[in-house]
Coordinates of C-alpha atoms and ligand atoms in Angstrom, one line a residue:
M1360 CA 0.1 -0.2 0.2
C1361 CA 2.4 2.8 -1.5
G1362 CA 2.7 5.1 -3.9
I1363 CA 5.7 5.5 -5.9
V1364 CA 6.0 7.8 -8.9
G1365 CA 8.6 8.6 -11.5
V1366 CA 9.4 11.9 -13.6
L1367 CA 11.5 12.1 -16.8
G1368 CA 10.8 15.8 -17.7
D1369 CA 11.7 19.4 -18.9
H1370 CA 11.5 21.2 -15.4
E1371 CA 12.5 21.0 -12.2
V1372 CA 11.3 17.4 -10.9
A1373 CA 11.3 18.1 -6.9
P1374 CA 7.8 19.9 -6.6
I1375 CA 6.3 17.7 -9.3
L1376 CA 7.0 14.4 -7.4
V1377 CA 5.6 15.5 -4.1
E1378 CA 2.3 17.1 -6.0
A1379 CA 1.9 13.9 -7.2
L1380 CA 2.8 11.9 -4.0
K1381 CA 0.4 14.4 -2.4
R1382 CA -2.0 12.5 -4.3
L1383 CA -0.8 9.2 -3.7
E1384 CA -0.5 9.6 0.5
Y1385 CA -3.8 8.0 0.8
R1386 CA -1.9 4.7 0.2
G1387 CA 0.1 5.1 2.9
Y1388 CA 1.8 7.8 4.9
D1389 CA 4.6 6.5 7.2
S1390 CA 7.1 8.2 5.0
A1391 CA 8.1 9.5 1.9
G1392 CA 11.2 10.4 -0.1
I1393 CA 12.2 11.5 -3.6
A1394 CA 15.6 10.7 -5.5
T1395 CA 16.8 12.8 -8.5
V1396 CA 19.6 12.8 -11.2
Q1397 CA 21.5 16.2 -11.5
D1398 CA 24.3 16.4 -13.5
G1399 CA 25.3 12.4 -13.3
R1400 CA 24.7 12.7 -9.8
L1401 CA 22.0 10.4 -7.7
D1402 CA 20.9 12.2 -4.4
R1403 CA 17.7 11.6 -2.1
R1404 CA 15.9 13.3 0.1
R1405 CA 13.6 11.5 2.5
A1406 CA 11.2 12.3 5.6
V1407 CA 9.4 10.4 8.1
G1408 CA 6.0 11.0 9.2
K1409 CA 3.5 13.0 6.2
L1410 CA 4.4 14.4 3.3
A1411 CA 4.8 18.0 4.5
N1412 CA 8.0 16.4 6.6
L1413 CA 9.4 16.1 3.3
S1414 CA 8.6 19.4 1.6
D1415 CA 10.2 20.8 4.7
V1416 CA 13.5 19.1 4.2
L1417 CA 13.4 20.3 0.7
V1418 CA 12.7 23.6 1.5
H1419 CA 16.1 23.8 3.7
D1420 CA 17.9 21.0 1.2
P1421 CA 16.6 21.6 -2.3
L1422 CA 17.2 18.8 -4.4
A1423 CA 18.1 19.5 -8.2
G1424 CA 17.0 17.2 -11.3
K1425 CA 14.7 17.0 -14.2
S1426 CA 14.5 13.3 -13.7
G1427 CA 13.3 11.8 -10.3
I1428 CA 11.5 9.2 -8.9
G1429 CA 9.4 9.6 -5.3
H1430 CA 7.6 7.4 -2.8
T1431 CA 5.2 7.9 -0.1
R1432 CA 5.2 4.4 2.4
W1433 CA 2.9 1.9 4.2
A1434 CA 5.4 0.1 6.1
T1435 CA 5.8 -3.6 6.0
H1436 CA 9.4 -4.4 6.3
G1437 CA 10.9 -2.2 9.1
G1438 CA 9.4 0.7 11.1
P1439 CA 8.4 4.0 9.5
T1440 CA 12.4 5.9 10.0
V1441 CA 13.9 7.7 7.5
T1442 CA 16.6 4.9 6.7
N1443 CA 13.6 2.5 5.9
A1444 CA 12.3 5.2 3.5
H1445 CA 12.2 4.7 0.0
P1446 CA 13.7 5.5 -2.2
H1447 CA 16.4 3.1 -1.7
Q1448 CA 19.6 3.0 -3.1
A1449 CA 23.0 0.9 -3.7
G1450 CA 25.8 2.6 -5.4
R1451 CA 24.8 4.1 -9.1
V1452 CA 20.9 3.1 -8.6
A1453 CA 17.8 3.9 -6.7
V1454 CA 14.6 2.3 -6.2
V1455 CA 11.0 3.1 -5.2
H1456 CA 8.1 0.0 -4.5
N1457 CA 4.9 -0.9 -3.7
G1458 CA 4.6 -4.2 -2.9
I1459 CA 6.4 -7.3 -1.2
I1460 CA 9.7 -8.8 -1.9
E1461 CA 8.5 -12.4 -0.3
N1462 CA 12.1 -13.9 -1.0
Y1463 CA 14.3 -11.3 0.4
R1464 CA 16.0 -12.8 3.0
D1465 CA 17.1 -15.2 0.7
L1466 CA 18.5 -12.3 -1.4
R1467 CA 20.6 -10.8 1.2
A1468 CA 22.0 -14.0 2.0
R1469 CA 23.1 -14.1 -1.7
L1470 CA 24.3 -10.1 -1.5
S1471 CA 25.8 -11.2 1.9
H1472 CA 29.4 -9.7 0.4
R1473 CA 27.5 -6.2 0.1
T1474 CA 26.8 -4.1 3.5
F1475 CA 23.2 -3.3 3.6
V1476 CA 21.7 -0.1 5.8
T1477 CA 18.3 -0.7 6.5
E1478 CA 15.4 -3.7 7.7
T1479 CA 13.2 -3.2 4.2
D1480 CA 13.0 -6.1 1.9
T1481 CA 13.2 -3.3 -0.8
E1482 CA 16.3 -2.4 -0.3
T1483 CA 17.4 -6.1 -1.4
V1484 CA 16.5 -4.8 -4.5
A1485 CA 18.8 -1.7 -5.4
Q1486 CA 21.4 -3.8 -3.8
L1487 CA 21.0 -6.9 -6.4
C1488 CA 20.9 -4.6 -9.5
E1489 CA 23.9 -2.8 -7.9
D1490 CA 25.4 -6.0 -8.4
F1491 CA 25.0 -6.7 -11.3
L1492 CA 26.0 -3.4 -12.7
D1493 CA 29.5 -4.2 -10.7
Q1494 CA 29.2 -7.7 -12.6
G1495 CA 29.3 -5.3 -16.1
L1496 CA 26.0 -5.5 -17.2
G1497 CA 24.5 -2.8 -18.7
R1498 CA 21.4 -0.2 -16.8
R1499 CA 18.6 -1.9 -18.6
E1500 CA 19.9 -5.7 -18.2
A1501 CA 20.9 -5.2 -14.3
A1502 CA 17.0 -4.1 -13.9
T1503 CA 15.6 -6.9 -16.0
E1504 CA 18.4 -9.2 -14.6
T1505 CA 17.0 -8.8 -11.1
L1506 CA 13.7 -9.0 -11.8
K1507 CA 13.9 -12.2 -12.7
H1508 CA 14.9 -12.9 -9.3
L1509 CA 12.2 -11.2 -7.3
D1510 CA 9.8 -13.5 -5.7
G1511 CA 6.2 -11.6 -4.5
A1512 CA 4.5 -8.6 -5.5
Y1513 CA 5.6 -5.5 -6.5
A1514 CA 5.4 -1.7 -8.8
L1515 CA 9.0 -1.1 -9.0
A1516 CA 10.5 2.2 -10.7
F1517 CA 14.6 2.0 -11.1
L1518 CA 16.6 5.2 -11.2
F1519 CA 20.3 5.4 -12.2
Q1520 CA 23.2 7.2 -11.7
G1521 CA 24.6 8.9 -15.1
E1522 CA 21.6 8.5 -17.0
A1523 CA 19.0 11.4 -16.3
D1524 CA 16.8 9.8 -19.3
L1525 CA 15.8 6.5 -18.2
I1526 CA 13.5 5.0 -15.8
V1527 CA 13.1 0.9 -15.8
A1528 CA 9.6 0.5 -14.5
A1529 CA 8.0 -2.7 -13.9
R1530 CA 4.8 -4.6 -12.2
K1531 CA 3.6 -7.9 -11.1
G1532 CA 1.1 -7.8 -8.7
S1533 CA 1.0 -4.1 -7.5
P1534 CA -0.4 -1.6 -10.1
L1535 CA 1.6 0.6 -12.2
A1536 CA 0.7 3.1 -15.1
I1537 CA 2.6 4.8 -17.3
G1538 CA 1.9 8.6 -18.6
H1539 CA 2.7 10.2 -21.9
G1540 CA 3.3 13.4 -21.6
E1541 CA 4.7 16.0 -24.6
G1542 CA 8.5 15.4 -24.8
E1543 CA 8.4 14.0 -20.8
M1544 CA 7.1 10.3 -19.7
F1545 CA 5.5 9.8 -16.3
V1546 CA 5.5 6.6 -14.2
G1547 CA 2.7 6.4 -11.3
S1548 CA 0.9 3.7 -8.9
D1549 CA -2.1 4.6 -10.6
A1550 CA -4.1 7.9 -12.8
I1551 CA -4.7 10.1 -10.0
A1552 CA -0.9 10.8 -9.3
L1553 CA -0.5 11.5 -12.7
S1554 CA -3.6 13.6 -13.6
P1555 CA -1.8 16.9 -13.2
M1556 CA 1.0 16.5 -15.6
T1557 CA -1.4 14.1 -18.4
N1558 CA -4.3 12.3 -19.0
L1559 CA -3.2 9.5 -21.5
I1560 CA -2.2 6.3 -19.4
T1561 CA -0.9 3.1 -20.3
Y1562 CA -1.0 0.6 -17.7
L1563 CA 0.9 -2.4 -17.4
D1564 CA 0.1 -5.5 -17.2
E1565 CA 0.8 -8.3 -14.8
G1566 CA 4.6 -9.2 -15.5
D1567 CA 5.3 -6.0 -17.9
Y1568 CA 8.5 -4.4 -17.6
A1569 CA 9.2 -1.0 -19.3
F1570 CA 11.8 0.8 -20.5
V1571 CA 11.3 4.6 -20.1
T1572 CA 12.7 7.5 -21.9
R1573 CA 11.6 11.0 -22.4
D1574 CA 10.8 9.3 -26.3
G1575 CA 8.2 7.0 -24.6
A1576 CA 8.1 3.6 -23.3
Q1577 CA 9.2 0.2 -24.4
I1578 CA 6.9 -2.2 -22.8
F1579 CA 7.9 -5.7 -22.7
D1580 CA 6.1 -8.8 -21.6
A1581 CA 6.5 -11.3 -18.5
H1582 CA 8.4 -13.6 -21.4
G1583 CA 10.4 -10.2 -22.0
R1584 CA 8.8 -9.7 -25.6
L1585 CA 8.0 -6.3 -26.7
A1586 CA 4.3 -5.9 -26.1
N1587 CA 1.7 -3.0 -27.0
R1588 CA -0.2 -1.9 -24.5
D1589 CA -3.4 0.6 -25.4
A1590 CA -2.4 4.5 -23.9
R1591 CA -5.9 5.6 -22.6
T1592 CA -7.3 8.7 -22.0
I1593 CA -8.3 8.7 -18.4
P1594 CA -11.0 11.4 -17.0
A1595 CA -9.4 14.3 -15.3
Q1596 CA -10.3 14.4 -11.8
A1597 CA -8.3 16.7 -10.5
A1598 CA -11.4 18.6 -9.1
Q1599 CA -12.5 16.0 -7.5
L1600 CA -9.5 16.6 -4.7
D1601 CA -10.2 19.1 -2.7
K1602 CA -12.5 19.1 1.0
G1603 CA -15.1 21.3 -1.0
G1604 CA -15.7 23.6 2.3
H1605 CA -15.6 20.9 4.8
K1606 CA -13.0 19.8 7.4
H1607 CA -12.0 16.4 5.6
F1608 CA -12.4 14.6 2.7
M1609 CA -14.6 12.0 5.0
A1610 CA -17.0 14.5 5.6
K1611 CA -17.2 16.2 2.0
E1612 CA -17.8 12.1 1.2
I1613 CA -20.2 11.8 3.2
F1614 CA -21.8 14.3 2.2
E1615 CA -21.6 13.4 -1.3
Q1616 CA -23.9 10.3 -1.0
P1617 CA -27.2 11.6 -2.2
V1618 CA -25.6 12.8 -5.4
V1619 CA -23.1 10.0 -5.7
L1620 CA -25.8 7.5 -5.4
S1621 CA -28.4 9.0 -7.3
D1622 CA -25.6 9.2 -10.6
C1623 CA -25.2 5.4 -9.8
L1624 CA -28.8 4.5 -9.9
N1625 CA -29.0 6.6 -12.9
D1626 CA -26.4 4.4 -14.7
Y1627 CA -28.7 1.2 -13.6
I1628 CA -32.3 2.0 -13.7
V1629 CA -34.3 3.3 -16.9
G1630 CA -37.6 3.9 -15.9
D1631 CA -39.4 1.5 -14.0
T1632 CA -36.3 -1.5 -14.6
V1633 CA -32.9 -2.1 -13.3
T1634 CA -30.7 -2.0 -16.3
F1635 CA -27.2 -4.0 -17.3
P1636 CA -25.1 -5.2 -19.8
D1637 CA -26.4 -8.2 -21.5
D1638 CA -24.0 -10.8 -20.4
V1639 CA -25.2 -10.0 -16.8
D1640 CA -27.8 -12.7 -16.9
F1641 CA -28.8 -14.9 -13.6
T1642 CA -30.9 -17.4 -15.0
D1643 CA -29.1 -20.4 -14.6
T1644 CA -27.0 -19.3 -12.2
D1645 CA -26.9 -21.8 -9.1
R1646 CA -25.0 -20.3 -6.9
M1647 CA -23.5 -16.3 -5.5
I1648 CA -20.0 -16.3 -4.0
L1649 CA -19.4 -12.5 -3.2
V1650 CA -16.0 -11.9 -2.0
A1651 CA -14.4 -8.7 -0.6
C1652 CA -12.3 -6.8 2.0
G1653 CA -12.7 -5.0 5.0
T1654 CA -16.0 -2.3 4.3
A1655 CA -16.9 -3.9 1.1
H1656 CA -17.3 -7.2 2.5
Y1657 CA -19.7 -6.0 4.6
A1658 CA -21.4 -4.7 1.7
C1659 CA -21.4 -8.3 0.5
V1660 CA -22.8 -9.6 3.8
V1661 CA -25.6 -7.2 3.3
A1662 CA -26.2 -8.1 0.0
K1663 CA -26.5 -11.8 0.7
Y1664 CA -30.0 -11.2 2.3
W1665 CA -30.7 -9.4 -1.2
F1666 CA -30.0 -11.9 -3.2
E1667 CA -31.4 -15.0 -1.0
Q1668 CA -35.0 -12.7 -0.2
L1669 CA -35.3 -11.6 -3.7
A1670 CA -34.0 -14.2 -6.0
G1671 CA -33.9 -16.9 -4.2
L1672 CA -30.0 -17.3 -4.8
P1673 CA -28.2 -18.8 -2.4
C1674 CA -25.0 -16.7 -1.4
D1675 CA -21.6 -17.5 0.2
V1676 CA -20.1 -14.7 1.5
D1677 CA -16.1 -14.8 1.6
I1678 CA -13.4 -12.5 3.3
A1679 CA -11.2 -12.4 0.4
S1680 CA -8.0 -13.2 2.1
E1681 CA -9.6 -16.5 3.3
F1682 CA -12.1 -17.3 0.8
R1683 CA -9.1 -19.8 -1.4
Y1684 CA -7.5 -21.2 1.6
R1685 CA -10.7 -22.8 1.9
E1686 CA -10.7 -24.7 -1.4
P1687 CA -14.3 -23.7 -1.9
P1688 CA -16.0 -26.3 -4.6
V1689 CA -17.0 -23.9 -7.2
S1690 CA -19.6 -24.9 -9.4
D1691 CA -19.6 -23.8 -13.0
R1692 CA -22.8 -22.3 -13.4
A1693 CA -22.0 -20.0 -10.1
T1694 CA -21.7 -16.4 -10.4
A1695 CA -18.9 -14.9 -8.6
L1696 CA -18.6 -11.5 -7.7
F1697 CA -16.1 -9.5 -6.4
V1698 CA -16.5 -5.9 -4.7
S1699 CA -13.7 -3.4 -4.1
Q1700 CA -13.5 0.4 -4.4
S1701 CA -9.9 0.4 -5.2
G1702 CA -9.9 -2.3 -7.6
E1703 CA -6.5 -3.4 -6.6
T1704 CA -6.8 -4.7 -3.5
A1705 CA -4.4 -7.8 -3.4
D1706 CA -6.5 -10.2 -1.3
T1707 CA -9.6 -9.7 -3.8
L1708 CA -7.3 -9.8 -6.9
A1709 CA -6.0 -13.1 -5.7
A1710 CA -9.1 -14.2 -4.6
L1711 CA -10.5 -13.6 -8.4
R1712 CA -7.3 -15.3 -10.0
H1713 CA -8.3 -18.4 -8.4
V1714 CA -12.2 -18.7 -9.2
Q1715 CA -11.3 -16.9 -13.0
E1716 CA -10.9 -20.5 -14.5
K1717 CA -13.8 -22.6 -12.3
A1718 CA -17.2 -19.7 -12.4
A1719 CA -19.6 -19.3 -15.0
R1720 CA -18.9 -15.5 -14.5
V1721 CA -16.8 -13.2 -12.9
V1722 CA -18.2 -9.9 -12.3
S1723 CA -16.4 -7.0 -10.2
V1724 CA -18.1 -4.0 -9.0
V1725 CA -15.3 -1.2 -8.6
N1726 CA -15.1 2.3 -8.6
V1727 CA -12.3 2.5 -10.5
P1728 CA -13.2 0.7 -14.0
E1729 CA -9.2 0.8 -15.3
S1730 CA -8.3 -1.0 -12.2
S1731 CA -6.8 -4.2 -11.9
I1732 CA -9.8 -6.1 -10.8
A1733 CA -12.1 -4.6 -13.0
R1734 CA -9.6 -5.4 -16.1
E1735 CA -9.4 -9.3 -15.1
S1736 CA -13.2 -9.6 -14.8
D1737 CA -15.6 -10.8 -17.3
V1738 CA -18.1 -7.6 -16.3
A1739 CA -16.9 -4.6 -14.4
L1740 CA -19.7 -2.9 -12.5
P1741 CA -18.8 1.0 -12.0
I1742 CA -20.5 2.3 -8.7
H1743 CA -19.9 5.8 -10.0
A1744 CA -18.7 7.2 -6.6
G1745 CA -16.0 9.3 -7.7
V1746 CA -12.9 9.6 -6.4
E1747 CA -12.6 8.5 -2.5
V1748 CA -9.7 10.5 -0.9
G1749 CA -11.1 9.5 2.7
V1750 CA -8.8 6.2 3.5
A1751 CA -12.7 5.0 6.1
S1752 CA -14.8 4.1 3.0
T1753 CA -18.1 6.1 2.8
K1754 CA -19.7 7.0 -0.5
A1755 CA -18.0 4.0 -2.2
F1756 CA -19.6 1.7 0.5
M1757 CA -22.9 3.6 -0.1
N1758 CA -22.4 3.0 -3.7
Q1759 CA -21.5 -0.9 -3.5
L1760 CA -24.8 -1.5 -1.7
G1761 CA -26.4 0.7 -5.0
V1762 CA -25.2 -1.2 -7.3
L1763 CA -25.4 -4.5 -5.5
A1764 CA -29.4 -4.1 -4.5
T1765 CA -30.1 -3.5 -8.1
L1766 CA -28.0 -6.3 -9.1
A1767 CA -30.1 -8.3 -6.8
I1768 CA -33.5 -6.7 -8.5
L1769 CA -32.2 -7.8 -11.9
A1770 CA -31.5 -11.4 -10.1
A1771 CA -35.1 -11.6 -8.6
R1772 CA -36.8 -10.9 -11.9
Q1773 CA -34.6 -12.7 -14.3
R1774 CA -35.4 -15.7 -12.4
G1775 CA -39.0 -15.3 -12.4
R1776 CA -39.6 -14.2 -8.3
I1777 CA -40.7 -10.9 -8.7
D1778 CA -43.5 -9.7 -11.5
A1779 CA -43.2 -5.8 -12.8
A1780 CA -44.8 -4.6 -10.0
R1781 CA -42.8 -5.3 -7.3
E1782 CA -39.8 -4.2 -9.4
A1783 CA -41.2 -1.0 -10.4
A1784 CA -42.0 -0.8 -6.4
L1785 CA -38.2 -1.9 -5.2
I1786 CA -36.7 0.7 -7.7
S1787 CA -39.6 3.6 -6.8
E1788 CA -37.8 2.7 -2.6
L1789 CA -34.5 3.0 -4.3
R1790 CA -35.0 6.3 -6.0
S1791 CA -36.4 7.9 -2.6
L1792 CA -33.0 6.8 -0.8
P1793 CA -30.8 9.8 -1.9
G1794 CA -33.8 12.2 -0.3
L1795 CA -34.2 10.2 2.5
I1796 CA -30.3 10.1 2.8
N1797 CA -30.5 13.9 3.1
Q1798 CA -33.2 14.1 5.8
A1799 CA -30.6 11.8 7.8
L1800 CA -27.5 14.0 6.9
A1801 CA -29.8 16.7 8.4
L1802 CA -29.8 14.9 12.0
E1803 CA -25.9 15.5 12.4
D1804 CA -25.8 17.9 14.9
K1805 CA -28.2 15.1 17.1
I1806 CA -26.0 12.4 16.4
A1807 CA -23.0 14.6 17.4
S1808 CA -24.2 15.5 20.4
H1809 CA -23.7 12.3 21.8
T1810 CA -20.2 11.7 20.9
A1811 CA -18.4 13.5 23.2
E1812 CA -19.6 11.1 25.8
L1813 CA -19.3 8.1 23.1
S1814 CA -15.0 9.3 22.7
E1815 CA -14.8 8.0 26.8
A1816 CA -15.7 4.4 26.0
H1817 CA -12.9 2.0 26.0
S1818 CA -15.2 -0.6 24.0
V1819 CA -18.1 -0.1 22.0
L1820 CA -21.1 -2.3 20.8
F1821 CA -23.2 -2.1 17.7
L1822 CA -26.2 -4.6 17.2
G1823 CA -28.4 -5.0 14.4
R1824 CA -30.6 -8.3 12.8
G1825 CA -31.0 -9.4 9.6
P1826 CA -29.7 -6.9 7.0
M1827 CA -28.8 -4.8 9.4
F1828 CA -26.4 -7.1 11.4
P1829 CA -23.7 -6.3 8.5
M1830 CA -24.4 -2.5 9.5
A1831 CA -23.4 -3.4 13.1
L1832 CA -20.2 -5.0 11.5
E1833 CA -19.8 -1.8 9.8
G1834 CA -20.5 0.6 12.3
A1835 CA -17.8 -0.9 14.3
L1836 CA -15.3 -0.8 11.9
K1837 CA -16.0 2.8 11.1
L1838 CA -15.6 3.5 14.9
K1839 CA -12.6 1.4 15.2
E1840 CA -10.6 2.5 12.0
I1841 CA -11.0 6.4 12.5
S1842 CA -11.5 7.0 16.3
Y1843 CA -9.5 4.0 17.6
I1844 CA -11.4 3.0 20.1
H1845 CA -12.2 -0.5 19.8
A1846 CA -15.7 -1.3 18.8
E1847 CA -17.8 -4.8 18.0
G1848 CA -20.5 -5.2 15.7
Y1849 CA -22.8 -8.6 16.8
A1850 CA -26.3 -10.0 15.8
S1851 CA -28.5 -8.8 18.3
G1852 CA -29.7 -12.6 19.0
E1853 CA -25.8 -13.2 19.5
L1854 CA -25.2 -11.1 22.7
K1855 CA -26.6 -13.5 24.9
H1856 CA -24.6 -15.8 24.0
G1857 CA -21.4 -14.5 25.7
P1858 CA -20.7 -10.9 24.5
I1859 CA -23.4 -9.8 27.6
A1860 CA -20.8 -10.4 30.0
L1861 CA -19.3 -7.2 28.7
I1862 CA -21.8 -5.2 29.3
D1863 CA -21.5 -2.5 31.9
K1864 CA -22.6 1.3 32.2
S1865 CA -19.1 1.9 30.8
V1866 CA -19.9 0.1 27.3
P1867 CA -22.3 2.3 24.9
V1868 CA -24.3 -0.5 22.7
I1869 CA -25.6 1.2 19.3
V1870 CA -28.7 -0.7 18.3
M1871 CA -29.2 -0.3 15.0
A1872 CA -32.8 -1.5 14.0
P1873 CA -36.0 -0.1 12.1
K1874 CA -39.0 -1.1 13.1
D1875 CA -39.4 -4.1 10.6
A1876 CA -40.1 -8.2 11.2
L1877 CA -37.7 -8.5 13.5
F1878 CA -38.0 -5.2 15.9
D1879 CA -39.3 -7.0 18.6
K1880 CA -37.0 -9.3 19.4
T1881 CA -34.4 -6.8 18.6
V1882 CA -36.6 -4.7 21.9
S1883 CA -35.9 -7.4 24.1
N1884 CA -32.1 -8.0 23.4
M1885 CA -32.0 -4.2 24.4
Q1886 CA -33.8 -4.8 27.4
E1887 CA -31.5 -7.7 28.6
V1888 CA -28.8 -4.9 27.7
M1889 CA -30.4 -1.9 30.0
A1890 CA -31.6 -4.8 32.8
R1891 CA -27.3 -4.9 32.9
D1892 CA -27.1 -1.1 33.3
G1893 CA -25.6 -0.6 29.9
R1894 CA -25.9 2.5 27.4
V1895 CA -28.8 1.7 24.5
W1896 CA -28.3 4.4 21.6
L1897 CA -31.2 3.3 19.3
I1898 CA -31.4 4.0 16.1
T1899 CA -34.7 3.3 14.6
D1900 CA -37.7 5.4 12.8
A1901 CA -40.8 6.8 14.3
D1902 CA -42.8 3.6 14.9
G1903 CA -39.5 2.0 16.7
A1904 CA -38.8 5.3 18.9
A1905 CA -42.8 5.2 19.7
Q1906 CA -42.5 1.7 20.7
A1907 CA -39.0 1.4 22.4
G1908 CA -37.4 4.6 22.5
D1909 CA -37.8 5.5 26.4
G1910 CA -35.3 4.9 29.0
T1911 CA -32.4 4.0 26.4
W1912 CA -29.3 6.4 26.8
A1913 CA -30.4 8.1 23.3
T1914 CA -32.9 7.7 20.8
L1915 CA -32.3 8.9 16.9
T1916 CA -35.4 8.8 15.0
M1917 CA -34.3 8.3 11.1
P1918 CA -36.7 8.6 8.3
R1919 CA -38.8 6.1 7.3
V1920 CA -37.4 3.2 4.6
D1921 CA -38.5 -0.2 3.2
P1922 CA -36.4 -2.5 5.6
I1923 CA -34.9 -4.3 3.0
L1924 CA -32.8 -1.3 1.9
A1925 CA -32.5 0.2 5.3
P1926 CA -28.7 -0.8 4.9
L1927 CA -28.1 2.2 2.9
L1928 CA -29.7 4.7 4.7
Y1929 CA -28.5 3.2 8.1
A1930 CA -24.6 3.9 6.6
V1931 CA -25.3 7.9 7.3
P1932 CA -25.7 7.5 11.6
A1933 CA -23.1 5.0 11.4
Q1934 CA -20.6 7.5 9.6
L1935 CA -21.6 10.4 11.5
I1936 CA -21.0 8.6 14.7
A1937 CA -17.8 7.6 13.6
Y1938 CA -16.7 11.1 12.5
H1939 CA -17.8 13.0 15.3
T1940 CA -16.5 10.7 17.7
A1941 CA -12.7 10.7 15.8
L1942 CA -13.3 14.3 15.8
H1943 CA -13.5 14.3 20.0
K1944 CA -10.6 11.9 20.0
G1945 CA -8.4 14.7 17.7
T1946 CA -7.5 11.4 15.2
D1947 CA -6.3 11.9 11.6
V1948 CA -9.6 11.1 10.0
D1949 CA -8.6 11.1 6.7
Q1950 CA -5.7 9.1 7.1
P1951 CA -5.9 7.3 10.1
R1952 CA -2.7 5.4 11.8
N1953 CA -1.5 2.1 9.9
L1954 CA -3.8 2.4 7.6
A1955 CA -4.1 2.7 3.4
K1956 CA -6.4 3.6 1.0
S1957 CA -5.8 0.5 -1.0
V1958 CA -4.2 -2.9 0.7
T1959 CA -2.0 -3.9 -2.7
V1960 CA -0.1 -6.4 -0.1
E1961 CA -1.6 -9.7 1.1
Ligands
AGP1277 C1 -12.9 0.7 4.8 O1 -13.3 1.5 5.5 C2 -11.8 0.4 4.9 N1 -10.7 1.5 4.7 C3 -11.1 -0.7 4.5 O2 -11.8 -2.2 5.2 C4 -11.3 -1.0 3.1 O3 -13.2 -1.6 2.9 C5 -10.7 -2.3 2.5 O4 -9.4 -2.8 2.9 C6 -11.4 -2.9 1.2 O5 -10.8 -1.9 0.4 P1 -11.4 -2.2 -1.5 O6 -13.1 -1.6 -1.2 O7 -10.8 -0.6 -2.3 O8 -11.2 -3.2 -2.1

């Protein structure tokens, strides 16, 4: 989960590299650094912590040169220190790397005659390349020979002393793009990083490497054969990288949800029917396999209720990092669905590759249409959430649910489980959601008023039943990842089977429960909590509040919604509870500690 960038420019590159790294900082932000070649000399500047620290270093100790590489780090091997910060240099070569070199220990043993100065796996790449230069290989050959010895995942960029017109780029398991300029060339982890310089992008395929000069890029496939990879114009997304008047990107993205959900639904609904590419057909599907990580996984757990209740389709839902190791039987009539905001999550991509040859169809639901997961699917369904900068996923989660809900309606119609009237009714409910979300957002002050007290808790429980159970899981994850308060989500009925031992007046219990067929059972669970001095914050609608809103620590009355679609609406209080609690904690809401937006290592 690091960000890499390279520039062969016609201006001083240090500020260009730093600007590109700002657009990659969401991928990891433990430390950052750049290297340039100036008058043949290869030199570096690095700093621990946020990118602003590197900018400070460059103010006091500038780095000249029109060719350079840069890196923002999410530490995998070795702590976040200046020494471990990229670029790593060994003599005449500097390297930036995203991924994990799994055989780095063997390589260090092979290079025992060399002096290592860091704890990182990446330094072995630079040392090995320098060793090949010592053996008399040319720069290109030394780099490609190095690649042959690497196991694991990498996106790499090599820069060489004495050569101001060459970057060697390579991709295996971690994304890497080449940007085409006018007499300039660029390399970056994604199109967002390169968007200030160019939107003409070539994505390297798995196993590709490239010799990049100002005249262009020579791309070779994994077998060393010249490869022709298309250059595509990627829509400029520069405008989306500002906070729009909000204090944080996360707040902006929470409040964008009515609009982006509308955009999403408009792409998949025409009139009173849902519409998808013709090859999305569930008629013969005998089983759904839904695979994702984190918040995207919770979207899949919600979708399980929809596919099973609406379409009568059995659903397996798996955490991607567990999926392939349980050796799941995959029928040749199964549809495998992979949900990923970034489209680059290594665990999810590996799971997709595991079923590619087995399932009847591989469908992905992504926010980046040109991402690896999208490109390796039979069908990629964009969620149209726009760039999501906040590491804690909000609008992307909302739109994942939007696409999954319309997909379940399609499956229900294709399998004859709903008629046109029911489809129209469900669509009408979906179309009402952006307005209802606006109403929920208007409850922000009510929500915020309880978060000071919540921020003092050492542990918080979220409860939900049915499709609100995964919303309890998501609410707990949101709170954990941005406020650093321990939180757990449970099925309401599960509390009495152990977790109720946690309950006392110090443990707030947030119950997410619209007035539905399961509400009375949830009320019983609430009473079990309150009988033990537990503080219940009930999030429900007017009917639910009338029935069970008394005696609680707090009750939030939400707009009414069809219970089957309640997860989309109840995402809003879950997000705002986490956000305002984190404000009280003073944590870094947009870039929480230890996290990264795109987890491209397994
Ligand atoms: C979401 O708030 C988290 N940051 C994280 O769990 C995320 O959902 C997960 O890493 C999956 O990312 P993806 O959607 O890009 O695959």
